[in-house]
Amino acid sequence: MADDPLPILPEVRLVKPGETHRLCRCGHSPEMPNCTPDCQQSLGLRPEREQRLLLCRCSRSANLPYCDGSHSPPAPGLADKWRRFFSGR
C-alpha cells in the first residue's frame, strides 16, 4: 500500500463575481482543470455569486469540468469505504 501512487485529487476553487474562468470539458488540457486558449470545447465561467467549485484534475469525470469522484477506485465493502474516508484515499 505504501507503493500506491497518490491519486490526483480535485481542486476546490473559490470563484467570485467579476472573475472569468476557462475550464476544460474535453479532458485533454495539460493544466487541468484550466483550459488552453485554443480549445473550442472550453467552458467560459463568469460566476454571479461567490461559491466554491469542486473541479476535476484527473480527466476521468463524466461531468467535466466538475469532479464526480471518478478519481477513486470503487470501494466494495463498508470497511473499505470507512478506510477511504479516514485515510483520504
Short mmCIF file of N, CA and C in Angstrom, two decimals:
data_model
loop_
_atom_site.label_atom_id
_atom_site.label_comp_id
_atom_site.label_asym_id
_atom_site.label_seq_id
_atom_site.Cartn_x
_atom_site.Cartn_y
_atom_site.Cartn_z
N MET A 1 0.81 -1.18 0.00
CA MET A 1 0.00 0.00 0.00
C MET A 1 0.86 1.25 0.00
N ALA A 2 2.08 1.16 0.53
CA ALA A 2 2.97 2.30 0.56
C ALA A 2 3.44 2.67 -0.84
N ASP A 3 3.43 1.69 -1.77
CA ASP A 3 3.87 1.96 -3.14
C ASP A 3 2.74 2.44 -4.04
N ASP A 4 1.52 2.54 -3.52
CA ASP A 4 0.39 3.02 -4.32
C ASP A 4 0.63 4.47 -4.71
N PRO A 5 0.46 4.80 -6.00
CA PRO A 5 0.60 6.20 -6.38
C PRO A 5 -0.52 7.03 -5.76
N LEU A 6 -0.19 8.24 -5.39
CA LEU A 6 -1.21 9.11 -4.81
C LEU A 6 -2.21 9.51 -5.89
N PRO A 7 -3.49 9.50 -5.55
CA PRO A 7 -4.49 9.89 -6.55
C PRO A 7 -4.41 11.38 -6.84
N ILE A 8 -4.84 11.76 -8.02
CA ILE A 8 -4.93 13.16 -8.37
C ILE A 8 -6.27 13.66 -7.83
N LEU A 9 -6.21 14.44 -6.79
CA LEU A 9 -7.43 14.89 -6.13
C LEU A 9 -8.01 16.12 -6.82
N PRO A 10 -9.30 16.36 -6.64
CA PRO A 10 -9.92 17.53 -7.26
C PRO A 10 -9.43 18.83 -6.63
N GLU A 11 -9.67 19.91 -7.35
CA GLU A 11 -9.32 21.24 -6.86
C GLU A 11 -10.58 21.91 -6.33
N VAL A 12 -10.48 22.48 -5.15
CA VAL A 12 -11.56 23.29 -4.60
C VAL A 12 -11.20 24.73 -4.92
N ARG A 13 -12.02 25.37 -5.75
CA ARG A 13 -11.71 26.72 -6.19
C ARG A 13 -12.82 27.68 -5.75
N LEU A 14 -12.39 28.76 -5.13
CA LEU A 14 -13.32 29.83 -4.75
C LEU A 14 -13.42 30.77 -5.94
N VAL A 15 -14.63 30.91 -6.48
CA VAL A 15 -14.86 31.83 -7.60
C VAL A 15 -15.73 32.98 -7.11
N LYS A 16 -15.48 34.16 -7.68
CA LYS A 16 -16.18 35.36 -7.23
C LYS A 16 -16.76 36.10 -8.42
N PRO A 17 -17.80 36.90 -8.19
CA PRO A 17 -18.37 37.70 -9.27
C PRO A 17 -17.30 38.61 -9.88
N GLY A 18 -17.37 38.78 -11.19
CA GLY A 18 -16.41 39.62 -11.90
C GLY A 18 -15.22 38.84 -12.45
N GLU A 19 -15.01 37.62 -11.99
CA GLU A 19 -13.91 36.80 -12.50
C GLU A 19 -14.37 36.04 -13.74
N THR A 20 -13.41 35.66 -14.57
CA THR A 20 -13.68 34.81 -15.72
C THR A 20 -12.75 33.60 -15.65
N HIS A 21 -13.31 32.42 -15.83
CA HIS A 21 -12.54 31.18 -15.78
C HIS A 21 -12.79 30.40 -17.07
N ARG A 22 -11.73 29.84 -17.66
CA ARG A 22 -11.84 28.93 -18.81
C ARG A 22 -11.53 27.53 -18.29
N LEU A 23 -12.55 26.70 -18.25
CA LEU A 23 -12.41 25.36 -17.68
C LEU A 23 -12.51 24.30 -18.77
N CYS A 24 -11.74 23.23 -18.58
CA CYS A 24 -11.66 22.16 -19.58
C CYS A 24 -12.86 21.22 -19.49
N ARG A 25 -13.48 20.95 -20.64
CA ARG A 25 -14.58 19.98 -20.72
C ARG A 25 -14.20 18.75 -21.52
N CYS A 26 -13.06 18.80 -22.24
CA CYS A 26 -12.68 17.65 -23.07
C CYS A 26 -11.73 16.69 -22.35
N GLY A 27 -11.05 17.16 -21.29
CA GLY A 27 -10.15 16.30 -20.54
C GLY A 27 -8.75 16.21 -21.11
N HIS A 28 -8.41 17.01 -22.13
CA HIS A 28 -7.09 16.92 -22.76
C HIS A 28 -6.15 18.05 -22.36
N SER A 29 -6.57 18.93 -21.49
CA SER A 29 -5.73 20.05 -21.10
C SER A 29 -4.57 19.58 -20.23
N PRO A 30 -3.36 20.07 -20.49
CA PRO A 30 -2.23 19.72 -19.62
C PRO A 30 -2.29 20.47 -18.29
N GLU A 31 -3.19 21.42 -18.17
CA GLU A 31 -3.29 22.24 -16.96
C GLU A 31 -4.65 22.06 -16.30
N MET A 32 -5.16 20.83 -16.24
CA MET A 32 -6.48 20.57 -15.66
C MET A 32 -6.61 21.25 -14.31
N PRO A 33 -7.69 21.88 -13.98
CA PRO A 33 -8.95 22.00 -14.69
C PRO A 33 -9.03 23.20 -15.63
N ASN A 34 -7.94 23.96 -15.74
CA ASN A 34 -7.94 25.11 -16.66
C ASN A 34 -7.79 24.64 -18.09
N CYS A 35 -8.33 25.41 -19.02
CA CYS A 35 -8.30 25.03 -20.42
C CYS A 35 -7.34 25.92 -21.19
N THR A 36 -6.81 25.38 -22.26
CA THR A 36 -5.92 26.16 -23.12
C THR A 36 -6.75 27.13 -23.97
N PRO A 37 -6.18 28.26 -24.35
CA PRO A 37 -6.94 29.27 -25.10
C PRO A 37 -7.43 28.80 -26.47
N ASP A 38 -6.77 27.83 -27.08
CA ASP A 38 -7.15 27.40 -28.44
C ASP A 38 -8.22 26.29 -28.46
N CYS A 39 -8.66 25.82 -27.32
CA CYS A 39 -9.65 24.74 -27.27
C CYS A 39 -11.06 25.28 -27.54
N GLN A 40 -11.79 24.63 -28.42
CA GLN A 40 -13.14 25.04 -28.77
C GLN A 40 -14.19 24.50 -27.79
N GLN A 41 -13.82 23.52 -26.95
CA GLN A 41 -14.78 22.89 -26.05
C GLN A 41 -14.75 23.46 -24.64
N SER A 42 -13.96 24.50 -24.41
CA SER A 42 -13.83 25.03 -23.05
C SER A 42 -15.14 25.63 -22.54
N LEU A 43 -15.25 25.67 -21.24
CA LEU A 43 -16.41 26.27 -20.59
C LEU A 43 -15.97 27.63 -20.05
N GLY A 44 -16.59 28.68 -20.54
CA GLY A 44 -16.33 30.01 -20.01
C GLY A 44 -17.25 30.25 -18.83
N LEU A 45 -16.69 30.46 -17.68
CA LEU A 45 -17.48 30.61 -16.46
C LEU A 45 -17.31 32.02 -15.91
N ARG A 46 -18.43 32.71 -15.73
CA ARG A 46 -18.45 34.04 -15.13
C ARG A 46 -19.45 33.98 -13.97
N PRO A 47 -18.97 33.70 -12.76
CA PRO A 47 -19.88 33.50 -11.63
C PRO A 47 -20.67 34.76 -11.29
N GLU A 48 -21.91 34.54 -10.90
CA GLU A 48 -22.78 35.63 -10.47
C GLU A 48 -22.75 35.81 -8.96
N ARG A 49 -22.21 34.81 -8.24
CA ARG A 49 -22.10 34.91 -6.80
C ARG A 49 -20.85 34.16 -6.36
N GLU A 50 -20.37 34.47 -5.18
CA GLU A 50 -19.20 33.78 -4.65
C GLU A 50 -19.60 32.35 -4.28
N GLN A 51 -18.79 31.40 -4.73
CA GLN A 51 -19.06 29.99 -4.43
C GLN A 51 -17.79 29.17 -4.57
N ARG A 52 -17.82 27.98 -4.03
CA ARG A 52 -16.70 27.05 -4.17
C ARG A 52 -17.10 25.97 -5.17
N LEU A 53 -16.17 25.65 -6.06
CA LEU A 53 -16.40 24.61 -7.06
C LEU A 53 -15.43 23.47 -6.81
N LEU A 54 -15.89 22.25 -7.02
CA LEU A 54 -15.04 21.07 -6.94
C LEU A 54 -14.71 20.68 -8.37
N LEU A 55 -13.48 20.97 -8.80
CA LEU A 55 -13.08 20.82 -10.21
C LEU A 55 -12.19 19.60 -10.41
N CYS A 56 -12.45 18.87 -11.48
CA CYS A 56 -11.71 17.66 -11.81
C CYS A 56 -10.30 18.01 -12.29
N ARG A 57 -9.31 17.26 -11.80
CA ARG A 57 -7.93 17.41 -12.27
C ARG A 57 -7.40 16.13 -12.90
N CYS A 58 -8.17 15.03 -12.82
CA CYS A 58 -7.67 13.74 -13.33
C CYS A 58 -8.22 13.41 -14.72
N SER A 59 -9.18 14.17 -15.21
CA SER A 59 -9.80 13.99 -16.54
C SER A 59 -10.71 12.78 -16.64
N ARG A 60 -11.06 12.13 -15.53
CA ARG A 60 -11.91 10.94 -15.58
C ARG A 60 -13.39 11.23 -15.37
N SER A 61 -13.72 12.42 -14.93
CA SER A 61 -15.09 12.76 -14.60
C SER A 61 -15.99 12.70 -15.83
N ALA A 62 -17.19 12.21 -15.66
CA ALA A 62 -18.18 12.21 -16.74
C ALA A 62 -18.88 13.56 -16.82
N ASN A 63 -18.59 14.44 -15.87
CA ASN A 63 -19.24 15.74 -15.79
C ASN A 63 -18.20 16.87 -15.78
N LEU A 64 -17.19 16.77 -16.67
CA LEU A 64 -16.14 17.79 -16.72
C LEU A 64 -16.73 19.15 -16.96
N PRO A 65 -16.25 20.17 -16.33
CA PRO A 65 -15.03 20.29 -15.54
C PRO A 65 -15.22 19.96 -14.06
N TYR A 66 -16.38 19.50 -13.67
CA TYR A 66 -16.66 19.25 -12.26
C TYR A 66 -16.29 17.81 -11.88
N CYS A 67 -15.84 17.64 -10.65
CA CYS A 67 -15.44 16.32 -10.16
C CYS A 67 -16.68 15.50 -9.82
N ASP A 68 -16.67 14.23 -10.23
CA ASP A 68 -17.77 13.32 -9.85
C ASP A 68 -17.26 12.13 -9.03
N GLY A 69 -16.00 12.20 -8.57
CA GLY A 69 -15.44 11.13 -7.75
C GLY A 69 -14.81 10.00 -8.53
N SER A 70 -14.70 10.12 -9.85
CA SER A 70 -14.14 9.05 -10.68
C SER A 70 -12.66 8.79 -10.41
N HIS A 71 -11.97 9.69 -9.72
CA HIS A 71 -10.55 9.51 -9.44
C HIS A 71 -10.31 8.40 -8.41
N SER A 72 -11.34 8.01 -7.70
CA SER A 72 -11.22 6.98 -6.66
C SER A 72 -11.69 5.64 -7.19
N PRO A 73 -10.93 4.58 -6.96
CA PRO A 73 -11.42 3.25 -7.36
C PRO A 73 -12.62 2.87 -6.50
N PRO A 74 -13.46 1.97 -6.98
CA PRO A 74 -14.63 1.56 -6.20
C PRO A 74 -14.21 0.95 -4.86
N ALA A 75 -14.99 1.20 -3.86
CA ALA A 75 -14.76 0.60 -2.54
C ALA A 75 -15.90 -0.39 -2.30
N PRO A 76 -15.64 -1.71 -2.48
CA PRO A 76 -16.72 -2.69 -2.45
C PRO A 76 -17.37 -2.90 -1.10
N GLY A 77 -16.61 -2.81 -0.03
CA GLY A 77 -17.20 -3.10 1.28
C GLY A 77 -17.25 -1.89 2.19
N LEU A 78 -18.02 -2.01 3.25
CA LEU A 78 -18.16 -0.92 4.21
C LEU A 78 -16.82 -0.58 4.86
N ALA A 79 -16.02 -1.59 5.18
CA ALA A 79 -14.71 -1.34 5.78
C ALA A 79 -13.82 -0.54 4.84
N ASP A 80 -13.86 -0.86 3.53
CA ASP A 80 -13.07 -0.12 2.55
C ASP A 80 -13.54 1.33 2.45
N LYS A 81 -14.84 1.56 2.52
CA LYS A 81 -15.36 2.93 2.45
C LYS A 81 -14.93 3.74 3.67
N TRP A 82 -14.97 3.14 4.85
CA TRP A 82 -14.53 3.85 6.05
C TRP A 82 -13.04 4.11 6.00
N ARG A 83 -12.27 3.14 5.52
CA ARG A 83 -10.82 3.31 5.41
C ARG A 83 -10.51 4.47 4.47
N ARG A 84 -11.21 4.56 3.36
CA ARG A 84 -11.00 5.65 2.42
C ARG A 84 -11.36 6.99 3.06
N PHE A 85 -12.44 7.00 3.82
CA PHE A 85 -12.88 8.24 4.47
C PHE A 85 -11.82 8.75 5.44
N PHE A 86 -11.26 7.87 6.25
CA PHE A 86 -10.30 8.31 7.26
C PHE A 86 -8.90 8.49 6.71
N SER A 87 -8.51 7.76 5.66
CA SER A 87 -7.15 7.91 5.12
C SER A 87 -7.08 8.93 4.01
N GLY A 88 -8.22 9.32 3.44
CA GLY A 88 -8.21 10.32 2.38
C GLY A 88 -7.98 9.74 1.00
N ARG A 89 -8.09 8.41 0.83
CA ARG A 89 -7.87 7.80 -0.48
C ARG A 89 -9.13 7.18 -1.02
#
